[in-house]
Amino acid sequence: MPILAGIHTLGQHLGHLQSHAEDYLPDQCPSCGRAGLWCHGYYTRRSDREGHGQNPIPIPRFRCPRCRRTCSSLPECIPPRRWYLWAVQELLIRLALLGYS
């Protein structure tokens, strides 16, 4: 899953998605390698448990014309296949390394 670097907050993601949605388009399909993916809508994702009025977050979806699979690009602030934001994960790892349970 491609990650769009430089987007550190959910607010930045929403603004960037509105003004520069083309930046999320992957160069090629992660499954078969073919270029020329097209936009296939959005899916929504709950990106943090606290919400702050920004959930659910739209994530653009793209489809490959060859293998017909879909893929998505995430902003840097949303970890793939994780429920908690990076900062929360980092805090918990630091506490575990310091001996806290």
XYZ file of N, CA and C in Angstrom:
303
model
N 0.846 -1.172 0.000
C 0.000 0.000 0.000
C 0.893 1.237 0.000
N 0.811 2.058 -1.038
C 1.637 3.274 -1.080
C 1.256 4.254 0.027
N 2.268 4.957 0.524
C 2.060 5.955 1.572
C 2.490 7.315 1.020
N 1.627 8.310 1.154
C 1.930 9.667 0.695
C 2.626 10.405 1.830
N 3.911 10.668 1.659
C 4.730 11.293 2.705
C 4.404 12.779 2.850
N 4.682 13.300 4.020
C 4.550 14.723 4.281
C 3.191 15.163 4.786
N 2.271 14.235 4.960
C 0.956 14.580 5.495
C 0.897 14.013 6.903
N 1.047 14.897 7.901
C 1.244 14.469 9.279
C -0.004 14.530 10.155
N -1.078 15.143 9.652
C -2.306 15.232 10.446
C -3.510 14.864 9.577
N -4.606 14.515 10.236
C -5.819 14.196 9.495
C -6.363 15.424 8.783
N -6.218 16.588 9.384
C -6.656 17.834 8.745
C -5.883 18.109 7.467
N -4.564 17.884 7.490
C -3.748 18.045 6.283
C -4.209 17.078 5.199
N -4.511 15.854 5.598
C -4.974 14.850 4.628
C -6.260 15.311 3.961
N -7.232 15.773 4.737
C -8.500 16.206 4.170
C -8.311 17.389 3.225
N -7.469 18.337 3.602
C -7.195 19.489 2.738
C -6.465 19.103 1.472
N -5.461 18.234 1.602
C -4.679 17.795 0.440
C -5.542 16.968 -0.505
N -6.395 16.146 0.035
C -7.287 15.327 -0.780
C -8.245 16.202 -1.579
N -8.661 17.302 -0.990
C -9.578 18.206 -1.674
C -8.878 19.021 -2.760
N -7.634 19.435 -2.513
C -6.948 20.313 -3.467
C -6.002 19.593 -4.422
N -5.453 18.445 -4.020
C -4.473 17.740 -4.850
C -4.713 16.232 -4.827
N -5.904 15.814 -5.157
C -6.260 14.383 -5.106
C -5.386 13.541 -6.016
N -4.881 14.126 -7.091
C -4.039 13.377 -8.042
C -2.732 12.885 -7.414
N -2.288 13.502 -6.333
C -1.058 13.060 -5.659
C -1.199 11.665 -5.058
N -2.410 11.233 -4.800
C -2.651 9.932 -4.187
C -2.582 8.788 -5.213
N -2.640 9.108 -6.503
C -2.650 8.094 -7.552
C -1.303 7.376 -7.613
N -1.262 6.051 -7.403
C 0.006 5.317 -7.496
C 0.524 5.297 -8.941
N 1.837 5.212 -9.100
C 2.438 5.157 -10.435
C 2.072 3.871 -11.159
N 1.940 2.794 -10.386
C 1.616 1.500 -10.987
C 0.846 0.636 -10.001
N 0.245 -0.409 -10.522
C -0.526 -1.337 -9.702
C 0.426 -2.126 -8.801
N 0.156 -2.189 -7.495
C 1.024 -2.970 -6.614
C 0.911 -4.477 -6.853
N -0.138 -4.938 -7.534
C -0.317 -6.367 -7.781
C 0.375 -6.836 -9.055
N 0.146 -6.122 -10.170
C 0.686 -6.592 -11.454
C 1.710 -5.655 -12.069
N 1.861 -4.427 -11.545
C 2.883 -3.507 -12.033
C 2.461 -2.629 -13.198
N 1.251 -2.749 -13.677
C 0.815 -1.953 -14.816
C 0.520 -0.513 -14.394
N 0.892 0.426 -15.241
C 0.580 1.840 -15.004
C -0.829 2.120 -15.529
N -1.343 3.282 -15.228
C -2.630 3.701 -15.761
C -3.821 3.352 -14.900
N -3.650 3.338 -13.596
C -4.772 3.080 -12.699
C -5.760 4.231 -12.785
N -7.015 3.959 -12.522
C -8.006 5.020 -12.512
C -8.699 5.081 -11.160
N -9.265 6.249 -10.881
C -9.947 6.452 -9.607
C -11.184 5.572 -9.545
N -11.338 4.908 -8.419
C -12.454 3.976 -8.231
C -13.229 4.348 -6.975
N -13.345 5.641 -6.731
C -14.107 6.125 -5.597
C -13.297 6.224 -4.320
N -13.997 6.145 -3.212
C -13.392 6.280 -1.893
C -13.987 5.235 -0.965
N -13.244 4.916 0.073
C -13.834 4.192 1.190
C -13.558 5.025 2.422
N -14.317 4.823 3.449
C -14.098 5.598 4.665
C -13.443 4.718 5.719
N -12.651 5.362 6.507
C -11.909 4.641 7.544
C -11.920 5.456 8.824
N -12.153 4.779 9.909
C -11.989 5.421 11.216
C -10.504 5.378 11.515
N -9.909 6.535 11.617
C -8.456 6.572 11.718
C -7.939 6.730 13.136
N -8.769 7.155 14.042
C -8.335 7.213 15.437
C -9.544 6.994 16.327
N -9.304 6.580 17.525
C -10.405 6.268 18.436
C -10.995 7.519 19.079
N -10.246 8.604 19.114
C -10.735 9.801 19.778
C -11.649 10.621 18.879
N -11.452 10.552 17.581
C -12.349 11.217 16.652
C -12.010 12.649 16.337
N -12.128 13.531 17.292
C -11.894 14.956 17.093
C -12.728 15.507 15.938
N -13.878 14.912 15.659
C -14.753 15.413 14.614
C -14.288 15.117 13.202
N -13.251 14.315 13.031
C -12.710 14.067 11.698
C -12.892 12.618 11.255
N -13.746 11.875 11.909
C -13.982 10.490 11.511
C -15.367 10.377 10.919
N -15.614 9.559 9.956
C -14.644 8.740 9.247
C -13.878 9.556 8.197
N -12.700 9.075 7.849
C -11.807 9.751 6.918
C -11.924 9.096 5.544
N -12.098 9.885 4.459
C -12.142 9.291 3.123
C -10.743 8.895 2.641
N -10.639 7.698 2.086
C -9.394 7.192 1.519
C -9.663 6.887 0.039
N -8.896 7.495 -0.890
C -9.147 7.246 -2.304
C -8.771 5.818 -2.700
N -9.577 5.245 -3.576
C -9.360 3.882 -4.064
C -9.118 3.950 -5.571
N -8.225 3.088 -6.061
C -7.867 3.064 -7.478
C -8.007 1.639 -8.007
N -8.302 1.538 -9.304
C -8.495 0.217 -9.912
C -7.559 0.041 -11.086
N -7.015 -1.167 -11.205
C -6.099 -1.510 -12.292
C -6.910 -2.039 -13.480
N -6.648 -1.539 -14.698
C -7.393 -2.023 -15.861
C -6.984 -3.437 -16.291
N -5.780 -3.881 -15.899
C -5.330 -5.212 -16.293
C -5.837 -6.301 -15.355
N -5.457 -6.239 -14.094
C -5.813 -7.311 -13.156
C -7.133 -7.040 -12.441
N -7.672 -5.839 -12.596
C -8.969 -5.435 -12.048
C -9.005 -5.402 -10.520
N -7.846 -5.394 -9.896
C -7.791 -5.285 -8.440
C -7.786 -3.810 -8.051
N -8.166 -3.550 -6.824
C -8.145 -2.182 -6.331
C -7.024 -2.015 -5.314
N -6.582 -0.781 -5.177
C -5.575 -0.442 -4.170
C -5.877 0.964 -3.678
N -5.231 1.337 -2.613
C -5.425 2.657 -2.022
C -4.087 3.238 -1.628
N -4.045 4.555 -1.490
C -2.873 5.251 -0.973
C -3.272 5.927 0.321
N -2.438 5.777 1.321
C -2.706 6.387 2.616
C -1.790 7.572 2.848
N -2.251 8.588 3.589
C -1.338 9.642 4.015
C -0.426 9.099 5.116
N 0.686 9.752 5.312
C 1.667 9.302 6.309
C 1.078 9.216 7.720
N 0.080 10.040 8.019
C -0.468 10.074 9.380
C -1.354 8.879 9.722
N -1.758 8.083 8.733
C -2.621 6.931 9.003
C -1.827 5.650 8.772
N -1.559 4.896 9.818
C -0.801 3.660 9.657
C -1.636 2.589 8.941
N -1.019 1.866 8.009
C -1.760 0.791 7.337
C -2.045 -0.369 8.286
N -3.236 -0.925 8.183
C -3.664 -2.094 8.955
C -3.511 -1.906 10.468
N -3.648 -0.684 10.941
C -3.569 -0.408 12.379
C -4.717 0.510 12.763
N -5.184 0.392 13.985
C -6.278 1.216 14.478
C -5.769 2.511 15.084
N -4.614 2.461 15.749
C -4.098 3.628 16.457
C -3.125 4.410 15.596
N -3.100 5.731 15.799
C -2.169 6.590 15.080
C -0.733 6.299 15.509
N 0.216 6.718 14.678
C 1.641 6.452 14.935
C 2.073 6.946 16.309
N 1.640 8.136 16.702
C 2.073 8.714 17.985
C 1.647 7.844 19.160
N 0.466 7.284 19.105
C -0.018 6.410 20.174
C 0.799 5.118 20.207
N 1.076 4.554 19.031
C 1.877 3.332 18.974
C 3.284 3.578 19.525
N 3.870 4.727 19.176
C 5.205 5.054 19.664
C 5.216 5.175 21.189
N 4.222 5.839 21.746
C 4.136 6.003 23.189
C 4.055 4.650 23.892
N 3.222 3.764 23.382
C 3.070 2.449 24.007
C 4.357 1.616 23.914
N 5.060 1.712 22.813
C 6.329 0.989 22.679
C 7.354 1.544 23.665
N 7.416 2.881 23.785
C 8.350 3.473 24.749
C 8.046 3.032 26.181
N 6.759 3.023 26.534
C 6.387 2.590 27.879
C 6.737 1.120 28.115
N 6.533 0.285 27.105
C 6.879 -1.135 27.234
C 8.382 -1.309 27.407
N 9.177 -0.530 26.663
C 10.633 -0.617 26.795
C 11.121 -0.133 28.152
N 10.356 0.765 28.767
C 10.717 1.250 30.106
C 10.220 0.335 31.223
N 9.542 -0.749 30.843
C 9.130 -1.725 31.835
C 7.696 -1.630 32.298
N 6.923 -0.709 31.756
C 5.506 -0.593 32.122
C 4.706 -1.651 31.367
N 3.666 -2.118 32.004
C 2.827 -3.124 31.322
C 1.633 -2.454 30.687
